[in-house]
Short mmCIF file of C-alpha atoms in Angstrom, two decimals:
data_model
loop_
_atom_site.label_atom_id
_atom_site.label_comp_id
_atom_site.label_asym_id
_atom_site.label_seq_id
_atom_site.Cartn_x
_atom_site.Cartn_y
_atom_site.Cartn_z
CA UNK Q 1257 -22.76 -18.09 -95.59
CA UNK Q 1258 -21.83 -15.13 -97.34
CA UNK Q 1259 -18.79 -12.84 -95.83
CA UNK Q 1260 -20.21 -9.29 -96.26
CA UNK Q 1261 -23.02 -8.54 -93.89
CA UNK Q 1262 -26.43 -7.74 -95.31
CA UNK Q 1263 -27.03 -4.12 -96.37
CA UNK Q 1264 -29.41 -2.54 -94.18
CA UNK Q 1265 -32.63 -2.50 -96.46
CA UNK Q 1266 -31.94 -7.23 -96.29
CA UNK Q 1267 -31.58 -7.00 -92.93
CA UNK Q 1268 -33.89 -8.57 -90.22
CA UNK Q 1269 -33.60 -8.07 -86.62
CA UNK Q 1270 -34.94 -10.25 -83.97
CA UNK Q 1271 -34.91 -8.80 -80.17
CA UNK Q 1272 -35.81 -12.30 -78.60
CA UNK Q 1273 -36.76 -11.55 -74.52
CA UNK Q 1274 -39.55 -12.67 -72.58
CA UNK Q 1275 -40.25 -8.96 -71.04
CA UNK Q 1276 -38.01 -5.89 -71.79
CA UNK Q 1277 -39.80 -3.56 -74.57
CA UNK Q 1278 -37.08 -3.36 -77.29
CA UNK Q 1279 -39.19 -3.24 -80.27
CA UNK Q 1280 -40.65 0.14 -78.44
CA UNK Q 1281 -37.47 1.31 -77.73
CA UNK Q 1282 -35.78 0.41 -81.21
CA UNK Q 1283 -38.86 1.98 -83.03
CA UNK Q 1284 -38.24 5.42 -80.84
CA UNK Q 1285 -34.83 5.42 -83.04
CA UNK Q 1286 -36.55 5.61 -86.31
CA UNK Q 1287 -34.03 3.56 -87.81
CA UNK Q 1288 -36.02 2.35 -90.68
CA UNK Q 1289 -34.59 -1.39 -90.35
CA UNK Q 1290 -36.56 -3.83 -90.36
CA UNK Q 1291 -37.17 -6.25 -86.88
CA UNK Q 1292 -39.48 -8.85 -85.23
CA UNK Q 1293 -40.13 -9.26 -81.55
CA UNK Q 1294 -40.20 -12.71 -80.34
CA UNK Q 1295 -41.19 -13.53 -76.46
CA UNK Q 1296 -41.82 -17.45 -77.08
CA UNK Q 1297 -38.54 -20.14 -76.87
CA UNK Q 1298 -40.32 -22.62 -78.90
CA UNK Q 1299 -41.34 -19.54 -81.64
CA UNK Q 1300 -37.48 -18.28 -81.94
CA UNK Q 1301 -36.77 -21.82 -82.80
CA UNK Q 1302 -38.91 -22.10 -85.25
CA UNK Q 1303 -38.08 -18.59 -86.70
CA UNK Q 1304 -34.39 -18.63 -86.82
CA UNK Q 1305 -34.03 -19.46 -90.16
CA UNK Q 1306 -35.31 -15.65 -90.75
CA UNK Q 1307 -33.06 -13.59 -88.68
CA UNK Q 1308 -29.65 -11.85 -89.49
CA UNK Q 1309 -29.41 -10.64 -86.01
CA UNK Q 1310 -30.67 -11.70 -82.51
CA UNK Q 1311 -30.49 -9.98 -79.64
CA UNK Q 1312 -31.33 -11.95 -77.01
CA UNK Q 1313 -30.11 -14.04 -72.96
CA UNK Q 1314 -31.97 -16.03 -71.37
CA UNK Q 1315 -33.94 -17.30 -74.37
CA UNK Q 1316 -30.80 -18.59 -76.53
CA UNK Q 1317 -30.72 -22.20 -77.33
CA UNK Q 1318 -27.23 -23.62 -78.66
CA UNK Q 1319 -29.58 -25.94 -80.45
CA UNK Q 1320 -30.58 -22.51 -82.52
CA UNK Q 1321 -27.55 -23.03 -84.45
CA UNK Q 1322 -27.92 -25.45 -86.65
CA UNK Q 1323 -31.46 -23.91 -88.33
CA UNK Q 1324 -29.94 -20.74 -88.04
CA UNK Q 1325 -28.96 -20.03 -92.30
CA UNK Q 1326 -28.68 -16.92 -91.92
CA UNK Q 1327 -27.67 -15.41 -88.80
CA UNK Q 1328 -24.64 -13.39 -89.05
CA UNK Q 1329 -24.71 -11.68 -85.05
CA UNK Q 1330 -26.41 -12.03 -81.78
CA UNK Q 1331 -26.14 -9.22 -79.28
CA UNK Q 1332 -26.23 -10.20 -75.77
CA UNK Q 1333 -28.61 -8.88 -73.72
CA UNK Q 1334 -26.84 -10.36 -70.88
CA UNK Q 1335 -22.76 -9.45 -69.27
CA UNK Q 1336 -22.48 -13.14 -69.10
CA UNK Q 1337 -22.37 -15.46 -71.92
CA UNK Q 1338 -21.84 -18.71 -70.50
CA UNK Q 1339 -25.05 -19.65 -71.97
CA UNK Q 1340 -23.48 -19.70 -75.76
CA UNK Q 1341 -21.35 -22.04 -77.70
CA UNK Q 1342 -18.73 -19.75 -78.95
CA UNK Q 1343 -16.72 -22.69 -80.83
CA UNK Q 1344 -20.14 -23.26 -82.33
CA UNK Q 1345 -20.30 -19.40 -83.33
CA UNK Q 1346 -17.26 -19.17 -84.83
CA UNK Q 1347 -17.69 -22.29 -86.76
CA UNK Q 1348 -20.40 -20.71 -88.16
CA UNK Q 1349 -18.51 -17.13 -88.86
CA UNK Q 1350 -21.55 -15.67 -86.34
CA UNK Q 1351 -19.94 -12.53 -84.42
CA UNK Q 1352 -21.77 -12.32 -80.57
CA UNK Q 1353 -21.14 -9.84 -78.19
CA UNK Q 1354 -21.68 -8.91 -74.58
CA UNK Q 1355 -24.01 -6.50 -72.79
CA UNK Q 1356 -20.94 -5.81 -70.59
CA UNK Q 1357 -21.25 -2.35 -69.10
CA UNK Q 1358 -24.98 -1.68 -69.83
CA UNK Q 1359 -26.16 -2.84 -66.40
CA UNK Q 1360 -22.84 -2.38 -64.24
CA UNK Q 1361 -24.02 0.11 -62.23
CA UNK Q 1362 -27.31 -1.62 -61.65
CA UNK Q 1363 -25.82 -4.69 -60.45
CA UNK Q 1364 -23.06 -3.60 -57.93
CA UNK Q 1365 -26.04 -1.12 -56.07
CA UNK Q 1366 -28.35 -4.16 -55.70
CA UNK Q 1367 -25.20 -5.79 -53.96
CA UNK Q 1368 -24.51 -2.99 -51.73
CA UNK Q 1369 -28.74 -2.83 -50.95
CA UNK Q 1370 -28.67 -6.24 -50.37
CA UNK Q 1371 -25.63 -6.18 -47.78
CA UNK Q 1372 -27.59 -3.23 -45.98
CA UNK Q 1373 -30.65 -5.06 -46.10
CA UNK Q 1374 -28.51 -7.87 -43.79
CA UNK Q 1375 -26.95 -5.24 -41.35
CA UNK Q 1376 -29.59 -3.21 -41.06
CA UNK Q 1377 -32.42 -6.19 -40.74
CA UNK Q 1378 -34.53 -4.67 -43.05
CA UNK Q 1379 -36.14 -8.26 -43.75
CA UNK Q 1380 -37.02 -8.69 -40.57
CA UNK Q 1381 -38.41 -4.92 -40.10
CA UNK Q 1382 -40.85 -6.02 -43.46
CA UNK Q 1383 -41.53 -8.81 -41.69
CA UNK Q 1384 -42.52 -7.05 -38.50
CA UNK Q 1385 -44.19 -4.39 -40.23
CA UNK Q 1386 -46.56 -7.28 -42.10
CA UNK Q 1387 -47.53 -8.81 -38.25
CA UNK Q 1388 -47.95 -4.90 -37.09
CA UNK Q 1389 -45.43 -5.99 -34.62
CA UNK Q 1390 -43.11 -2.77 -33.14
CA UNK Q 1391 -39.75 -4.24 -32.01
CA UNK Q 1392 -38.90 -3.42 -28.76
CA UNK Q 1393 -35.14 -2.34 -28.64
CA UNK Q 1394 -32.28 -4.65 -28.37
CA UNK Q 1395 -30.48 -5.30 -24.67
CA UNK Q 1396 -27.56 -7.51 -26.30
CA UNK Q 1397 -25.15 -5.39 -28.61
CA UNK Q 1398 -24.16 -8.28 -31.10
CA UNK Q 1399 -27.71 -9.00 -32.06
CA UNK Q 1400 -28.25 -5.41 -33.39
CA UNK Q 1401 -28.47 -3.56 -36.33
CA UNK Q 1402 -24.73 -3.48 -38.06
CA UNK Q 1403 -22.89 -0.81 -39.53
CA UNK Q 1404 -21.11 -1.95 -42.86
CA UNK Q 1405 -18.00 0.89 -42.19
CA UNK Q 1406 -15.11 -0.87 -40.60
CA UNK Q 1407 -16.40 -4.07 -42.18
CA UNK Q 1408 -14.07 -6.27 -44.67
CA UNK Q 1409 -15.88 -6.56 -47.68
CA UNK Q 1410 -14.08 -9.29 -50.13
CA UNK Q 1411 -15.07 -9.23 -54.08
CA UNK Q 1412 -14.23 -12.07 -55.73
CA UNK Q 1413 -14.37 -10.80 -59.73
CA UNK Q 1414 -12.88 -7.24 -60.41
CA UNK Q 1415 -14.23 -6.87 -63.58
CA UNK Q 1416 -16.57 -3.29 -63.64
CA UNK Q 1417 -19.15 -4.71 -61.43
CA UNK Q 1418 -16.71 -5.43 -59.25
CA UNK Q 1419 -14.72 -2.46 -59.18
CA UNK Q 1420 -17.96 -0.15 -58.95
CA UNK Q 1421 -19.13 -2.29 -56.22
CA UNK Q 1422 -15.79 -1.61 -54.47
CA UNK Q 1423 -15.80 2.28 -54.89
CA UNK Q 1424 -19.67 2.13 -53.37
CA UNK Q 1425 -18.44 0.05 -50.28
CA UNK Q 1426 -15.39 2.31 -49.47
CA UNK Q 1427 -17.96 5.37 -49.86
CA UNK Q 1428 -19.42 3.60 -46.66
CA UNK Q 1429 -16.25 3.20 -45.14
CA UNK Q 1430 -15.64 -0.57 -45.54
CA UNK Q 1431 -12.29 -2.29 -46.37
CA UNK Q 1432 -11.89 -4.10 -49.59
CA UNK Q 1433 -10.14 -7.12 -50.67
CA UNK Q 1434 -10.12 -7.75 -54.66
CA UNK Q 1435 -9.34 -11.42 -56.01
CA UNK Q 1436 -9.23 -11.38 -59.97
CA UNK Q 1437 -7.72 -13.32 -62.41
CA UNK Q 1438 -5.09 -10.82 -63.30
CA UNK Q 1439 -3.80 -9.22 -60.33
CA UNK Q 1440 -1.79 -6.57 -62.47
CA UNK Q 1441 -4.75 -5.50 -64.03
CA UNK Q 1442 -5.57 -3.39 -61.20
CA UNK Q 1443 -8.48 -3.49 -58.81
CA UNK Q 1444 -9.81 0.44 -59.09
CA UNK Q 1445 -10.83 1.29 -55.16
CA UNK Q 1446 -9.90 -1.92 -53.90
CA UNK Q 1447 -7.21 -1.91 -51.23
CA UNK Q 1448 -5.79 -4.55 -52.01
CA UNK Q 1449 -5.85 -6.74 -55.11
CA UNK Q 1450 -5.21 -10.84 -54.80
CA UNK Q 1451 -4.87 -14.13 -57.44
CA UNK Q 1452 -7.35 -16.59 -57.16
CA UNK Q 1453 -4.94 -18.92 -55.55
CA UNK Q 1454 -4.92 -16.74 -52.47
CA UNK Q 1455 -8.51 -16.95 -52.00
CA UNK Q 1456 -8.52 -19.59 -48.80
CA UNK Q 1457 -6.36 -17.05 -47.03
CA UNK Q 1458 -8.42 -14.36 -47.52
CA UNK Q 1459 -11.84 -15.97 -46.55
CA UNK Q 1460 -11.34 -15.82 -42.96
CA UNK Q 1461 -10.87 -11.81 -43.31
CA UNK Q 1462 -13.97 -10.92 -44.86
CA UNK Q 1463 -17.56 -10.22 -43.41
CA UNK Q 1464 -18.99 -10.29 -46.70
CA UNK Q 1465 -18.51 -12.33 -49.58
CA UNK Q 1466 -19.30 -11.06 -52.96
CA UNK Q 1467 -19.28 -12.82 -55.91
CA UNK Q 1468 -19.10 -11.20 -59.27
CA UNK Q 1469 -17.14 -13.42 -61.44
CA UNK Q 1470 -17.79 -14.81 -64.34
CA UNK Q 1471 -18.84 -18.31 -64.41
CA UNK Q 1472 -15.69 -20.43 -65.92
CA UNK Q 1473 -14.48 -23.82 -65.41
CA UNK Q 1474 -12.05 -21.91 -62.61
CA UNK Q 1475 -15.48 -20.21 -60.83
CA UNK Q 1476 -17.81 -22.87 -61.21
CA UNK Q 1477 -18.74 -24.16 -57.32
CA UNK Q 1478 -15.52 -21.48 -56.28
CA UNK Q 1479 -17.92 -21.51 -53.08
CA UNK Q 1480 -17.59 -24.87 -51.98
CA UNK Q 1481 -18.19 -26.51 -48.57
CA UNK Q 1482 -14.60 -25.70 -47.78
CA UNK Q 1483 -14.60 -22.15 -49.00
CA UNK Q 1484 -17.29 -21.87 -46.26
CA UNK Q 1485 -15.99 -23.97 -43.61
CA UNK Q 1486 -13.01 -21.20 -44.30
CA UNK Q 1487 -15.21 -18.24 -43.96
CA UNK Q 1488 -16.50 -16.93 -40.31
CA UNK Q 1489 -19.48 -17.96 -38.45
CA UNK Q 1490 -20.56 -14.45 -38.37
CA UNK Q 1491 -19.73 -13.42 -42.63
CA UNK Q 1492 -22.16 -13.68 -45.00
CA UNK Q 1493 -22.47 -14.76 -48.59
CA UNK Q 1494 -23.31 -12.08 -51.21
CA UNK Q 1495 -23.65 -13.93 -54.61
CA UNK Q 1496 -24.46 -11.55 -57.93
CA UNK Q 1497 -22.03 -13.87 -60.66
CA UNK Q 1498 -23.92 -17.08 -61.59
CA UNK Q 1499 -25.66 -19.61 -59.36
CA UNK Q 1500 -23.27 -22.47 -60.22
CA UNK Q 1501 -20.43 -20.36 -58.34
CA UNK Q 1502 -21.31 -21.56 -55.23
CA UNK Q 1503 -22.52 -25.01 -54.27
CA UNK Q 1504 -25.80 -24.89 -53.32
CA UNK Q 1505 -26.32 -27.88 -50.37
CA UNK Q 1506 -22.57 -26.87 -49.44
CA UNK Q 1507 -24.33 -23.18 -48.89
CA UNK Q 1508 -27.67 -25.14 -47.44
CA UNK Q 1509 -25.73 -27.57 -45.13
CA UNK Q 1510 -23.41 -24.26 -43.76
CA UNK Q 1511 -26.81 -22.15 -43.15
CA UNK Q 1512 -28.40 -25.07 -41.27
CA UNK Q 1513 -25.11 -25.49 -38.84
CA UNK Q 1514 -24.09 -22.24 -38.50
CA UNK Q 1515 -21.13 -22.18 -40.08
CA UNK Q 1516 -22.20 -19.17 -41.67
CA UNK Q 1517 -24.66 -16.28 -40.64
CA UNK Q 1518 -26.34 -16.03 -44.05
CA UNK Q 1519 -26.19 -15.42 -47.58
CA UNK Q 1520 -28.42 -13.38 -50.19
CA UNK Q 1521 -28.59 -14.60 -53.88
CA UNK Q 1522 -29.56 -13.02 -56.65
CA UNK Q 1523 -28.93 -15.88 -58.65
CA UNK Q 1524 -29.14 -19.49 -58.15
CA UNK Q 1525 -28.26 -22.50 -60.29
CA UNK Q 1526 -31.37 -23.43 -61.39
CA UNK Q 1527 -33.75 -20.53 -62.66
CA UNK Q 1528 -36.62 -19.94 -62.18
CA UNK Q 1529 -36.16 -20.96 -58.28
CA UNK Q 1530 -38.40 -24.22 -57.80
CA UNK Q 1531 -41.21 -24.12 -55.61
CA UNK Q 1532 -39.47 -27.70 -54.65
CA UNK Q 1533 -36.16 -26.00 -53.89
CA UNK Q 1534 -34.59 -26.54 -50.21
CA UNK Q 1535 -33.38 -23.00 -51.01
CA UNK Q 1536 -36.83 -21.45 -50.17
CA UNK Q 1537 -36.76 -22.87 -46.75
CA UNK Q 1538 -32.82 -22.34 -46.17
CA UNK Q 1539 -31.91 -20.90 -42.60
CA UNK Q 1540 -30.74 -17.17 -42.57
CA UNK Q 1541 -31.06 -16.75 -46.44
CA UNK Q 1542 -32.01 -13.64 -48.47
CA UNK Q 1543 -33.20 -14.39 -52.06
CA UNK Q 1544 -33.94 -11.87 -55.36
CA UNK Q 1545 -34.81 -12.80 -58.78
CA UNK Q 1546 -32.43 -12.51 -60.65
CA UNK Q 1547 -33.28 -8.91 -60.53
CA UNK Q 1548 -29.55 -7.13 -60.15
CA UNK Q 1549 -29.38 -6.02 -63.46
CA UNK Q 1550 -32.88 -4.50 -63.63
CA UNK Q 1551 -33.00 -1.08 -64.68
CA UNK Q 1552 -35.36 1.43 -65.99
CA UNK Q 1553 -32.21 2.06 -68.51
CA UNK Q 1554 -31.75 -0.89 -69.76
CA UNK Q 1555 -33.41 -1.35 -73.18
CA UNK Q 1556 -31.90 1.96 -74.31
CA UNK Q 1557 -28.37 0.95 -73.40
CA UNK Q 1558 -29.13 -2.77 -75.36
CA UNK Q 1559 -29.91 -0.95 -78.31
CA UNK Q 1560 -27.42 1.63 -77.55
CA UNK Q 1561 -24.92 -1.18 -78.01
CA UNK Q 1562 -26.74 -3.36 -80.95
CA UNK Q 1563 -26.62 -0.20 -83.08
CA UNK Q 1564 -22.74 0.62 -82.66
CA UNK Q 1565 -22.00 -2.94 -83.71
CA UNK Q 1566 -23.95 -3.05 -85.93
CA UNK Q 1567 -22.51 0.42 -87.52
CA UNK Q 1568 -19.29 -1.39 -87.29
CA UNK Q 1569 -20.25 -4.57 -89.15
CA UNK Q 1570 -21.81 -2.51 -92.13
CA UNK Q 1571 -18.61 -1.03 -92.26
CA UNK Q 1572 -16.20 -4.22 -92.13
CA UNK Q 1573 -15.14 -3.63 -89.00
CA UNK Q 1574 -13.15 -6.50 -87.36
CA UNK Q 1575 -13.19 -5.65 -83.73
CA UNK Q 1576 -17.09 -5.15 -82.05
CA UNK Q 1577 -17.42 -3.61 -78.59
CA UNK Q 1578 -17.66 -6.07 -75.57
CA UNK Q 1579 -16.72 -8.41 -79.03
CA UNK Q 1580 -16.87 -12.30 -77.56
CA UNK Q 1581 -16.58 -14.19 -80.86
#
């Protein structure tokens, strides 16, 4: 593989995603490069060979690799790359970068909706509403609508999901615990910022649990059946990282006893969600689609992204932005 990146009239440019409209959006830019738009796993395999650049998620294959001759970058469409080989990328000398940032605001509101959704029983108002069944107020305080201010909200990943999703819950009045990696580096509106080591002290403070780490060796099943047995009977589980953070029939099993009073995932570890999946049918759980980075913004901001890089890699540039390999 040659070291100097192809000139821009050599260049092809493969946005490889099921559903978001990037060839639309890229052709708004008039940038005169040439690209393809692939929405088919088994055609990107069989196309690889083509492509100088990918941008692409879900749809990578590590497998790609080895019919990939000429494939010099991938942009991420995705924060998380957990789904790429980056000692097979740099083996290769193939640069990949991260969608970090383009969806950050996206992600921590659907958090924040979703905790609402729970104290406010807006699931079981839909519900109601379907049945054309008017609630009759509520004699017993405790099974009432919540309020999330004065609640401890604990974020487990400070990265800029989490901090955003911090400075929304203190807007509502909540308290906020931060566990990162890197203490030092600061937790933005968090009140207080922790190691990951401290995290089975801090699980018995919190009403909600958020998740929005990364998924790493360290993460992977963080939320384990005695990370729940730790939390209260009355918290609940708010997971928008990855859905191999949290052990799933640990998470089932604590639902069914009680030992926790829900949870709501946008992600889960197997996706698409089996019909088959004791998930579905989970006590107390509230589930979304993967959807938390969905945003009427978000093709602009990929290509946003894809063209300063690739500015930078026409010009030699050895740093990218949101640079993983």
């Amino acid at each position: 593989m040659a070291d100097s990146f192809p000139k821009k009239e050599d260049l092809t440019i493969c946005f490889a995603h099921a559903a978001y409209a990037l060839g639309d959006k890229f052709t708004e830019r008039k940038t005169g490069l040439s690209f393809v738009e692939i929405r088919d796993p088994a055609e990107l395999k069989a196309r690889i060979g083509e492509m100088d650049v990918v941008v692409t998620s879900g749809m990578w294959r590590n497998e790609l690799l080895e019919g990939a001759t000429r494939l010099r970058f991938v942009q991420s469409i995705s924060a998380g790359t957990d789904q790429y080989d980056k000692a097979g990328f740099a083996a290769k000398g193939i640069r990949l970068a991260s969608a970090q940032g383009a969806n950050e605001k996206a992600v921590a509101e659907h958090a924040l909706a979703l905790m609402l959704a729970i104290s406010r029983h807006l699931v079981d108002a839909v519900d109601n509403q379907r049945k054309r069944h008017w609630r009759p107020m509520i004699a017993n305080p405790d099974m009432r609508e919540a309020e999330l201010g004065g609640q401890t909200l604990l974020i487990i990943g400070l990265g800029r999901i989490g901090q955003r999703a911090a400075a929304l819950a203190k807007a509502f009045g909540m308290d906020v615990i931060g566990v990162r990696r890197n203490p030092e580096a600061g937790g933005g509106a968090a009140d207080s910022v922790h190691a990951f080591g401290d995290l089975p002290g801090l699980l018995p403070k919190a009403d909600f649990v958020l998740l929005t780490c990364p998924l790493t060796p360290e993460t992977e099943k963080m939320i384990d059946a005695a990370a729940l047995a730790a939390m209260k009977p009355t918290a609940y589980l708010v997971n928008m990282a990855r859905g191999r953070c949290v052990d799933q029939d640990a998470l089932i099993a604590a639902l069914d006893s009680g030992g926790v009073a829900g949870a709501a995932l946008d992600t889960v570890p197997e996706e698409p969600l089996p019909e088959s999946s004791p998930l579905w049918d989970a006590k107390n759980i509230f589930i979304t689609p993967h959807a938390g980075g969905e945003t009427q913004h978000y093709e602009n901001r990929i290509i946003d992204l894809l063209m300063e890089n690739l500015g930078r890699l026409e010009r030699g540039e050895a740093g990218l932005k949101n640079q993983i390999v």
